[in-house]
Coordinates of C-alpha atoms in Angstrom, one line a residue:
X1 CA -24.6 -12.9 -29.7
X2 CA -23.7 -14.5 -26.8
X3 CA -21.3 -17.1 -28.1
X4 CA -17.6 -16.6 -26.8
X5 CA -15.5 -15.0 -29.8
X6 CA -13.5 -17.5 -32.1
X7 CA -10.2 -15.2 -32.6
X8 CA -8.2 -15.5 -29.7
X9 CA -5.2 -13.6 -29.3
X10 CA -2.4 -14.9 -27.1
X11 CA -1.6 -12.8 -24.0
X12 CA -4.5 -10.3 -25.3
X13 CA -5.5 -7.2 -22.9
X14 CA -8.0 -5.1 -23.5
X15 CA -7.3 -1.4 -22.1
X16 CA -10.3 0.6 -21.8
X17 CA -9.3 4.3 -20.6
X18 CA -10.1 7.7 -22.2
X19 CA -6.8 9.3 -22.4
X20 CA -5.3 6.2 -23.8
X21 CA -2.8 5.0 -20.3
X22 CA 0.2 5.2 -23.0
X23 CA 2.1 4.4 -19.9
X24 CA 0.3 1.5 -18.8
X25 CA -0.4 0.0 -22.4
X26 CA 4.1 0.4 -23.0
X27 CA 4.2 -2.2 -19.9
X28 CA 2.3 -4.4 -20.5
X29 CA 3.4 -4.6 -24.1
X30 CA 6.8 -4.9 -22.6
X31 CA 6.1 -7.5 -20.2
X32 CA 4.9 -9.4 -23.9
X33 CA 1.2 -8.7 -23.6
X34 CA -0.6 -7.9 -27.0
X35 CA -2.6 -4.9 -26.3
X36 CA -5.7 -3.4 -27.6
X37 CA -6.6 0.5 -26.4
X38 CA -10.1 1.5 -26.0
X39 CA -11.4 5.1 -25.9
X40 CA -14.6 4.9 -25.3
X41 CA -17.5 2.4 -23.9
X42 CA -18.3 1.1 -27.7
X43 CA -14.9 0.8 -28.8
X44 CA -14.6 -1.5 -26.1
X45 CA -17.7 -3.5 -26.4
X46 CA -16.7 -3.9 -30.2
X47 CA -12.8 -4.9 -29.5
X48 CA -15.2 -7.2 -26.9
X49 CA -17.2 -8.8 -29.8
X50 CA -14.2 -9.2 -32.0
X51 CA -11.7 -11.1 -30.1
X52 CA -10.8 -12.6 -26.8
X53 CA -8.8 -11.1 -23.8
X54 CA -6.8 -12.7 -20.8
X55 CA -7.6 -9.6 -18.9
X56 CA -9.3 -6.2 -19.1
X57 CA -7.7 -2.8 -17.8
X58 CA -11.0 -0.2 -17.6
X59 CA -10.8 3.0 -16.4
X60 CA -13.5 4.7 -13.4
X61 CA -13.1 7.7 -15.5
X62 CA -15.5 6.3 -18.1
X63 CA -18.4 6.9 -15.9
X64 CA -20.8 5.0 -13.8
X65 CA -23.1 3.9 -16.4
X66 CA -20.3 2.9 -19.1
X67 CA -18.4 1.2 -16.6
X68 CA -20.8 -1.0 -15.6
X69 CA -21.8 -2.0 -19.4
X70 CA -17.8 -2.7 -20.3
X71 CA -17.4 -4.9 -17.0
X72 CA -21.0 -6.8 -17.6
X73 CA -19.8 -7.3 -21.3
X74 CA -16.3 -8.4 -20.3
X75 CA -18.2 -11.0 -17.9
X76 CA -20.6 -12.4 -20.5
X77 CA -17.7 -12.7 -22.9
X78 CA -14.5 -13.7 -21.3
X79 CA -16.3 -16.1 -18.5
X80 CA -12.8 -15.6 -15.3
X81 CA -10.4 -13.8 -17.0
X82 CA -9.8 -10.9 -14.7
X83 CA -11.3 -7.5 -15.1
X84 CA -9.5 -4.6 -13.2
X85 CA -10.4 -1.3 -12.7
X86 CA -8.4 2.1 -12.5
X87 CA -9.7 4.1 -9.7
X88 CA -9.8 7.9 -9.9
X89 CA -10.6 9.0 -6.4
X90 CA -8.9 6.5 -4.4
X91 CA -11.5 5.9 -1.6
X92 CA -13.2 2.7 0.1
X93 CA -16.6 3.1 -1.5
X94 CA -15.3 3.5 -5.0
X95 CA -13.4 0.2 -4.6
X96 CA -16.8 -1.3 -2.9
X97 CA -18.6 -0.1 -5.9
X98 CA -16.5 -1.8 -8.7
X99 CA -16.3 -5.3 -6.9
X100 CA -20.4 -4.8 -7.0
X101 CA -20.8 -4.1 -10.3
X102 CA -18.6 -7.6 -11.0
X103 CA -14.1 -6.4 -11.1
X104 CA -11.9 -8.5 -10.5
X105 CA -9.3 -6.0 -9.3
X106 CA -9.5 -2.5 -8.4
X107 CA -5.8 -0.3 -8.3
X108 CA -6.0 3.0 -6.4
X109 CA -4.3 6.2 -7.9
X110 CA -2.2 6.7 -8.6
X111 CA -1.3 4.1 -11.4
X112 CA 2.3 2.6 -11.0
X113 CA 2.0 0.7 -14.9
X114 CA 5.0 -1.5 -13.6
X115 CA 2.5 -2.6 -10.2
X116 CA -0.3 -3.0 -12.2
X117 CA 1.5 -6.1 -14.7
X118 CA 3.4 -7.5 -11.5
X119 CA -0.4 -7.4 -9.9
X120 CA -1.6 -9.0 -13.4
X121 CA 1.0 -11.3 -13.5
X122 CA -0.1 -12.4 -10.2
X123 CA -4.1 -12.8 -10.6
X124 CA -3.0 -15.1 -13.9
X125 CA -1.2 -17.3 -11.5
X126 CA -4.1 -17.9 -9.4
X127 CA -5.3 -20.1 -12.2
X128 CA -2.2 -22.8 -11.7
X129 CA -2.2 -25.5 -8.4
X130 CA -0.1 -24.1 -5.5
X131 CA 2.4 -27.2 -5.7
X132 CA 3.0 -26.2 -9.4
X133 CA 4.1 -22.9 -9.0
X134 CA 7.8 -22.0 -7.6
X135 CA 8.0 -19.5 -4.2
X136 CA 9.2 -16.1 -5.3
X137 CA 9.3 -13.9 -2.9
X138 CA 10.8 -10.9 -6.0
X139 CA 7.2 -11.4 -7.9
X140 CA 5.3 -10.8 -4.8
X141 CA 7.1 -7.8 -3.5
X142 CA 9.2 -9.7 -0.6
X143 CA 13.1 -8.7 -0.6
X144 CA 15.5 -10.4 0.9
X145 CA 17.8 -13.4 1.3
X146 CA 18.8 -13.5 4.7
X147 CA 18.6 -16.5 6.9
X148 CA 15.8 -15.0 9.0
X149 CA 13.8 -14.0 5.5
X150 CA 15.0 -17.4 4.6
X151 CA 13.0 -18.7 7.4
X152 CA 10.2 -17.2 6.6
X153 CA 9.6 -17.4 3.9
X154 CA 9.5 -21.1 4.7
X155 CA 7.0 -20.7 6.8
X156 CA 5.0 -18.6 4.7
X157 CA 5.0 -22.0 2.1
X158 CA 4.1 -23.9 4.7
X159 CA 0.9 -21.7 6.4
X160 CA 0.0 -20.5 3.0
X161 CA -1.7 -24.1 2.2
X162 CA -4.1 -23.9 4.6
X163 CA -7.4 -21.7 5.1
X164 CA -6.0 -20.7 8.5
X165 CA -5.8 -17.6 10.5
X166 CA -2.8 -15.9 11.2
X167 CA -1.1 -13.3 13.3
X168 CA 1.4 -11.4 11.9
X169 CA 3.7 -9.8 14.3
X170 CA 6.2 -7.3 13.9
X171 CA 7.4 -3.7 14.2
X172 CA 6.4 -1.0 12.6
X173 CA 7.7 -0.2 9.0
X174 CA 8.4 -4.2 8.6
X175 CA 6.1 -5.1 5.6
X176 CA 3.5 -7.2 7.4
X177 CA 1.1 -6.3 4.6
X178 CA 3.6 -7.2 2.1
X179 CA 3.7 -10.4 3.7
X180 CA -0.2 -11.0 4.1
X181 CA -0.4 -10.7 0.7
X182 CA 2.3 -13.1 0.0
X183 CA 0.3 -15.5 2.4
X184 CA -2.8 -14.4 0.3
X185 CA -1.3 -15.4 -3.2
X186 CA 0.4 -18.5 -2.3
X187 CA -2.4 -19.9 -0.8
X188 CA -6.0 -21.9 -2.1
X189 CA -7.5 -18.6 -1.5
X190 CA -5.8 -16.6 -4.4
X191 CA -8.8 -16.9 -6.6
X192 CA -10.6 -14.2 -4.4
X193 CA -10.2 -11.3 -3.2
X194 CA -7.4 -9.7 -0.8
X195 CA -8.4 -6.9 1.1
X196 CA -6.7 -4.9 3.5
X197 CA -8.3 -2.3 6.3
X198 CA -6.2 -0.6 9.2
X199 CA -8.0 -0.5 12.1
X200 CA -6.1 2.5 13.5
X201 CA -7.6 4.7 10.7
X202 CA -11.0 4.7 11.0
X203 CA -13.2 5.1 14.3
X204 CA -15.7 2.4 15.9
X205 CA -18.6 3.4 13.7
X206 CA -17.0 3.7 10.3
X207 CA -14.4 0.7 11.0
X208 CA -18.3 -1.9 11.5
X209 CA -20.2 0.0 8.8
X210 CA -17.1 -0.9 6.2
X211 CA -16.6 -4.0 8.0
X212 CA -20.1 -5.4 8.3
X213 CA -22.1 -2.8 6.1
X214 CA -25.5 -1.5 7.0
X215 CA -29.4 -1.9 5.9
X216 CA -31.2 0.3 4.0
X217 CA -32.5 3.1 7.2
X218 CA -29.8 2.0 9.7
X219 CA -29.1 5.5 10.2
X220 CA -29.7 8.7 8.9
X221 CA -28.6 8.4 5.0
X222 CA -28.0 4.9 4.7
X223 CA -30.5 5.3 2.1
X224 CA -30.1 1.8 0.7
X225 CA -28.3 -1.5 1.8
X226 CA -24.4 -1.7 1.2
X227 CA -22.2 -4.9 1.3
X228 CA -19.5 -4.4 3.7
X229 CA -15.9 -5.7 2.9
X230 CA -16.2 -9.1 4.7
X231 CA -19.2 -10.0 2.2
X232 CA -17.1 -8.2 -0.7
X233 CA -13.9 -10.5 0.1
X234 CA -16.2 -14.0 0.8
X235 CA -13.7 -16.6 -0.3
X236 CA -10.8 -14.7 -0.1
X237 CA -8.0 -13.4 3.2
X238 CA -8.6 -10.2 4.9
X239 CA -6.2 -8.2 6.8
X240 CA -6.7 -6.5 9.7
X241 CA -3.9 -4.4 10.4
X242 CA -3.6 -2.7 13.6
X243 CA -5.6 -4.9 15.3
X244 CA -4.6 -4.1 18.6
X245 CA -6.2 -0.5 17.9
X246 CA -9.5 -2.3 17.1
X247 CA -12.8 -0.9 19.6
X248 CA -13.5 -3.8 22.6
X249 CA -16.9 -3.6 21.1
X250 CA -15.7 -4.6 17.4
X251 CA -13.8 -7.2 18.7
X252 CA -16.9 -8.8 20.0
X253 CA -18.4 -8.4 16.8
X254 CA -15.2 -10.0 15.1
X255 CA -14.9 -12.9 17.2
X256 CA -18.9 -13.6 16.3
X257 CA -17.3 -13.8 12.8
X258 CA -14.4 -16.1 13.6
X259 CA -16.3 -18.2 15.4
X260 CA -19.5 -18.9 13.3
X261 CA -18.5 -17.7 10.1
X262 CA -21.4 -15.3 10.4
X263 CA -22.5 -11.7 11.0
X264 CA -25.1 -9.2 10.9
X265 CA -25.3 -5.8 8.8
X266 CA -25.8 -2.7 10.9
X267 CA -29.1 -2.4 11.5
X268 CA -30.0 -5.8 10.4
X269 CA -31.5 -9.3 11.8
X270 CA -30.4 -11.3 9.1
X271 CA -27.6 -13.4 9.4
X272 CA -24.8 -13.5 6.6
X273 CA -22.4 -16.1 5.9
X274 CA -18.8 -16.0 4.9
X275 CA -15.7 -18.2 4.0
X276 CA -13.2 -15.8 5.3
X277 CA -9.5 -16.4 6.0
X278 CA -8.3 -13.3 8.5
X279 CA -4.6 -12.5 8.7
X280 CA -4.1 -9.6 12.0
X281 CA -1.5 -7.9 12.1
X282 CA 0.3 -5.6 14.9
X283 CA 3.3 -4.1 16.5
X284 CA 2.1 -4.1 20.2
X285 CA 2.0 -6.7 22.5
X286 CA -1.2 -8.5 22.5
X287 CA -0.4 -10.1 26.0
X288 CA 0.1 -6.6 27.7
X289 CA -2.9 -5.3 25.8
X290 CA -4.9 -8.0 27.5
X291 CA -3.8 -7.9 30.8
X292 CA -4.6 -3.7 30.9
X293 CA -8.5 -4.6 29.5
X294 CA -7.8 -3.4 25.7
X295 CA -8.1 -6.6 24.1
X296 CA -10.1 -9.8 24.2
X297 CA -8.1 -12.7 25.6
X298 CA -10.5 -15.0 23.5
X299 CA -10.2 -13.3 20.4
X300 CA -6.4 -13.7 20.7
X301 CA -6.4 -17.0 20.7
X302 CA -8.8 -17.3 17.8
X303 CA -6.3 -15.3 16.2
X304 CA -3.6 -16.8 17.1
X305 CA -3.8 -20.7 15.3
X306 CA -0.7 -19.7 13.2
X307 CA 2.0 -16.8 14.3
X308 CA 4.4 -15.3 12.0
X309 CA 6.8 -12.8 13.3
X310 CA 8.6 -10.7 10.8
X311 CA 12.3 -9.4 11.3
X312 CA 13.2 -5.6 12.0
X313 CA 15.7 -4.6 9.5
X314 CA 18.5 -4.6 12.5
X315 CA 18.4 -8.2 12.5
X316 CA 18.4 -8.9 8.2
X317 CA 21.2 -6.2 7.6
X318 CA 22.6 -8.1 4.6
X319 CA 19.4 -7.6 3.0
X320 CA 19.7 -3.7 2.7
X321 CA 22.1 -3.6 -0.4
X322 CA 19.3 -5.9 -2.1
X323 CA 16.8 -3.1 -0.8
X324 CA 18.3 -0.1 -1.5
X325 CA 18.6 -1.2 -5.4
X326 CA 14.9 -2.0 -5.5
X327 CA 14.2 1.2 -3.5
X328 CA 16.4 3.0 -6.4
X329 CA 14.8 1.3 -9.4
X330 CA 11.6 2.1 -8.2
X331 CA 12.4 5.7 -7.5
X332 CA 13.3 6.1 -11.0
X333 CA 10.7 4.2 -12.6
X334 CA 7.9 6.7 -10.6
X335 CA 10.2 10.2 -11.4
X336 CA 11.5 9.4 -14.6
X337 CA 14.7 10.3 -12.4
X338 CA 18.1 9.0 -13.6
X339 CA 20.0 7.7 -10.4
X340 CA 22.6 5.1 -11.6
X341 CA 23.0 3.5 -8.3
X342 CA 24.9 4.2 -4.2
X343 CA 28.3 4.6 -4.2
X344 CA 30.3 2.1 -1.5
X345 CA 30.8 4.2 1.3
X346 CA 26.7 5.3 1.6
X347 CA 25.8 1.8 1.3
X348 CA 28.0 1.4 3.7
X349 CA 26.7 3.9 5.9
X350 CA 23.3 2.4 4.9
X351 CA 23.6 -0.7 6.4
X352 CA 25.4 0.5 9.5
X353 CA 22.2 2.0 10.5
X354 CA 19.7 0.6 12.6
X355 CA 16.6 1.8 11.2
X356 CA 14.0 1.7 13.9
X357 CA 11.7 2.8 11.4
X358 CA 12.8 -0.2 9.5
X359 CA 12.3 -1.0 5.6
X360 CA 9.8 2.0 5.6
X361 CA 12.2 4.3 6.8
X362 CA 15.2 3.1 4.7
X363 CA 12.7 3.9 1.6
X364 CA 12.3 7.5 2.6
X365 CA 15.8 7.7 3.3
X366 CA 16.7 6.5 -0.3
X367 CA 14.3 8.8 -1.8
X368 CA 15.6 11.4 0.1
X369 CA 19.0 11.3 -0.8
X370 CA 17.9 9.9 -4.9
X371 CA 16.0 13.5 -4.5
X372 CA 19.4 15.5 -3.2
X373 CA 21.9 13.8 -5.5
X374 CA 23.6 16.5 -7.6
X375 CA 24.6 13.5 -10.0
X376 CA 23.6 10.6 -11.1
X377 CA 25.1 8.4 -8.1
X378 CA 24.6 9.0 -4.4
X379 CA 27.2 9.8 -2.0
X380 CA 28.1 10.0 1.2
X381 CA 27.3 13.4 1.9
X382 CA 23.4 12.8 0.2
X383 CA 22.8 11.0 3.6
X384 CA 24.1 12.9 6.1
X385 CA 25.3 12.2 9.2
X386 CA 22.8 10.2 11.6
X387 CA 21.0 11.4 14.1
X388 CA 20.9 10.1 17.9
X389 CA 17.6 7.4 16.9
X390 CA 20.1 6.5 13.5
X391 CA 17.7 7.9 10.8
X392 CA 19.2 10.3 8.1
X393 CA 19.2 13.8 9.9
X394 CA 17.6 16.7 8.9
X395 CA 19.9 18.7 5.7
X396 CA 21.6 21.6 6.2
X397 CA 19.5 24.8 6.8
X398 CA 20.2 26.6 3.6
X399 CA 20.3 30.3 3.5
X400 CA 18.0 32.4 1.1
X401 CA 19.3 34.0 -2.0
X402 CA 21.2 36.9 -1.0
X403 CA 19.6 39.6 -2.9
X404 CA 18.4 42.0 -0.1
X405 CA 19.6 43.1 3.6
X406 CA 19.1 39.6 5.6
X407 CA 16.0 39.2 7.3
X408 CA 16.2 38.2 11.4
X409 CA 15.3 34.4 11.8
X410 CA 12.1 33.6 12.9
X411 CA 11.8 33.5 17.1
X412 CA 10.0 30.1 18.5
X413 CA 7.8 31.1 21.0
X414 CA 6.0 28.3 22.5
X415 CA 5.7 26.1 19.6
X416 CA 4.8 29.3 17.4
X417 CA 7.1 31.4 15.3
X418 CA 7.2 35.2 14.2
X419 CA 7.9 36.3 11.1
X420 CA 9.0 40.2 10.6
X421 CA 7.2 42.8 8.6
X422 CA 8.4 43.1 4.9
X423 CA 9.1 38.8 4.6
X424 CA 8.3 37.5 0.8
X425 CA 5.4 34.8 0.6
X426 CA 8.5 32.9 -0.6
X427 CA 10.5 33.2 2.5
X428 CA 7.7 33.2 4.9
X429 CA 7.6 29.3 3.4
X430 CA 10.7 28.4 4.0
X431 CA 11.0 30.0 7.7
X432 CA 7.8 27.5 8.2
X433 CA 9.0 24.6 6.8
X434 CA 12.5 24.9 8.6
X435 CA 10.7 25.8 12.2
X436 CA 8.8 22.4 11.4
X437 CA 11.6 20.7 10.8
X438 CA 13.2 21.6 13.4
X439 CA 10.4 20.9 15.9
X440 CA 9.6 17.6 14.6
X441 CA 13.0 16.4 14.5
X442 CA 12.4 14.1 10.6
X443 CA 10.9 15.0 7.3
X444 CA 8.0 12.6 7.6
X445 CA 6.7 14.1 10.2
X446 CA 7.3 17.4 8.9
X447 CA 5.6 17.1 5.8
X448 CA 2.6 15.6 7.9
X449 CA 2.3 18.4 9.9
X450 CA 2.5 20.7 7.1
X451 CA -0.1 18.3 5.2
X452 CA 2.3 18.4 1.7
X453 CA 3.9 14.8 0.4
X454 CA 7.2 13.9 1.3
X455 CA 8.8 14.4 -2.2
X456 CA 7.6 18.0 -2.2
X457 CA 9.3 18.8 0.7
X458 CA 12.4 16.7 -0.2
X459 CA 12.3 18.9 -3.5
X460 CA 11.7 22.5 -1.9
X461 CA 14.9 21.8 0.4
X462 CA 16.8 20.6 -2.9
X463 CA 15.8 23.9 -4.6
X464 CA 16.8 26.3 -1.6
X465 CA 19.7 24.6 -1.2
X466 CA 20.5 25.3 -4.8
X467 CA 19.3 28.9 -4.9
X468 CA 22.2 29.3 -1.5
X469 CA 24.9 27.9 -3.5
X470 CA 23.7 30.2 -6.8
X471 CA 24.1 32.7 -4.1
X472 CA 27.5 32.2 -2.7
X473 CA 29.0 32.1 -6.1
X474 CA 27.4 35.5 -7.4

């Protein structure tokens, strides 16, 4: 029973997910995988006794008791070929849960099928020597060919043979994750886990107990022990992003770690040991932060065996053509949209730019304008002009349909606005969104502030301007 199966397939995967994932099993039947689709937990433990599978895509949606049994079974009968599994809500504890229960791999929602074979393709490499594989930097997500991404990623082949620390410096919107994770698969690590936390996101207490976790009775329902993510990611790199926003007192606690290799659960007295290689990132000055009290001068320097310091897009401005067509492809692989490609004169404008949101920014500004393209190629006037910081201003305020006696624009009065007696739920909308955007001066932090995505709000402004121009010609 417990025998590994004799039929092999080459490049098998076994996809375990109720609804099918037609998306996911088309890409990785395209990227030459043969594929097997499970429904259900004993279609998969059959498909599991039948044959043999490089890797295993099941879904959380199967349920707690269903997805343990398919990931034990995938275990016992495939021995290290990688078992990932499709998150449904998207939080820390779910992804805690399925590296417990024995996954290789967790992927957040929602499911990108074209990341989810690129992150495939790169657990399958972990199985081949460093020195045999070739750097490159497209596979794990790096763009660019610059001298100063040149130089890096130099660097990054040298640093990544080592179980070293590093700290990652750079500014905001650079891709120091992307570049941790580069570290993290180049490196004799890559067979364990990568896992990333930003310390700016969670407070003091939350940032140890997911850190460190907790005994059973630390505190009022810790009602029984939990692994934190150090002991989840033993063997592998973790990332601490943000560092510089990290609590004096955790930093204690992390140098204890750095140090001895060692920590204690909340609430514990037992002392747990880990292998850990920790890449810190940040976009403030660690010095300055020391010298004003708000970070450990000792943990710096434990931190700081290896720096890497990766270019604003200012400095790399031959890279953005090579950007904006990733940023493009990717745009229409996730909306099913149709966008051929920028015409001269906005990648011109483009790389004219300086971006001091950097590649971040850029993105959002090529969604933007991929979202307010009337063809299939964006122009010059998609953009816009810039504004005084050199991000893509805010569109034109478009008028509302005009189908009744115009309505007076809403009054700001001290960061509030009125809206008259006898405004439409529909209009009432817009006159928020449009006082927002005025007030916060970009569409990110609009959207933010309004607590809807960015694409939502790119596509409401799209559809008023639409309905203006409907208007006009009426």
């Amino acid at each position: 029973m417990n025998d590994r199966p004799k039929s092999v397939a080459c490049g098998a995967c076994l996809v375990v997910v109720p609804d099918g994932a037609s998306d996911l099993t088309r890409a990785l039947t395209h990227a030459g995988f043969a594929v097997t689709t499970a429904l259900a937990e004993r279609d998969a433990l059959e498909a599991l006794e039948r044959s043999s599978f490089e890797a295993v895509y099941v879904a959380q949606s199967l349920g707690g008791p269903a997805l343990a049994r398919v990931v034990a079974a995938s275990g016992q009968r495939l021995g290290d070929a990688p078992v990932v599994v499709l998150g449904s809500a998207g939080t820390v504890q779910e992804a805690v849960d399925a590296m417990q229960l024995g996954a290789g791999d967790y992927l957040a929602p929602p499911h990108d099928p074209e990341a989810a074979v690129r992150r495939l393709a790169r657990i399958l490499e972990r199985c081949a020597p460093p020195s045999t594989v070739p750097f490159a930097p497209s596979l794990l997500g790096v763009v660019g060919s610059s001298p100063a991404m040149r130089r890096l990623y130099a660097s990054i082949e040298k640093i990544s043979r080592y179980k070293s620390n590093v700290l990652l410096l750079g500014e905001s919107g650079t891709g120091k994750e992307i570049i941790a994770r580069a570290l993290h698969e180049r490196g004799p690590r890559r067979q364990h886990l990568f896992v990333p936390v930003n310390c700016a996101t969670l407070g003091r207490d939350i940032l140890e107990n997911e850190l460190f976790g907790h005994e059973r009775g630390a505190f009022t329902g810790a009602n029984e022990r939990k692994k934190g993510l150090f002991e989840l990611a033993d063997g592998g790199t973790f990332l601490l992003d943000e560092i510089a926003e990290m609590d004096l007192s955790t930093q204690a606690k992390l140098l204890r770690v750095l140090e001895r290799s060692e920590f204690r659960r909340v609430g514990g007295t037992a002392k747990v040991k880990v292998d850990l290689s920790i890449v810190a990132a940040t976009n403030r000055n660690l010095e300055e932060a020391i010298a004003a009290g708000r970070f450990r001068e000792d943990l710096y320097y434990r931190l700081k065996v290896v720096t890497l310091v990766v270019p604003p897009l200012r400095e790399r401005r031959e890279d953005i053509p090579a950007l904006v067509e990733a940023f493009v492809a990717d745009f229409n692989r996730r909306t099913g949209g149709r966008i051929a490609g920028v015409e001269p004169a906005a990648l011109e404008a483009l790389v004219q730019r300086d971006w001091p949101g950097n590649v971040r920014e850029l993105r959002n500004a090529v969604e933007g304008a991929c979202v307010l393209a009337m063809g299939d190629t964006v122009k010059l006037e998609d953009l816009g002009e810039p504004d005084a910081r050199g991000a893509p201003p805010l569109p034109a305020l478009p008028r509302a349909p005009a189908r009744a006696a115009p309505l007076p624009e809403p009054t700001p009065i001290g960061g509030h606005i009125s809206i008259p007696i006898g405004c439409s739920l529909a209009e009432a909308e817009r006159r928020i969104i449009l006082a927002n955007l005025a007030h916060y001066g970009t569409r990110a932090r609009a959207a933010r502030a309004l607590g809807v995505g960015l694409r939502t709000l790119y596509t409401k402004l799209a559809a008023w301007s639409r309905d203006g121009e409907d208007a006009e010609s009426a």
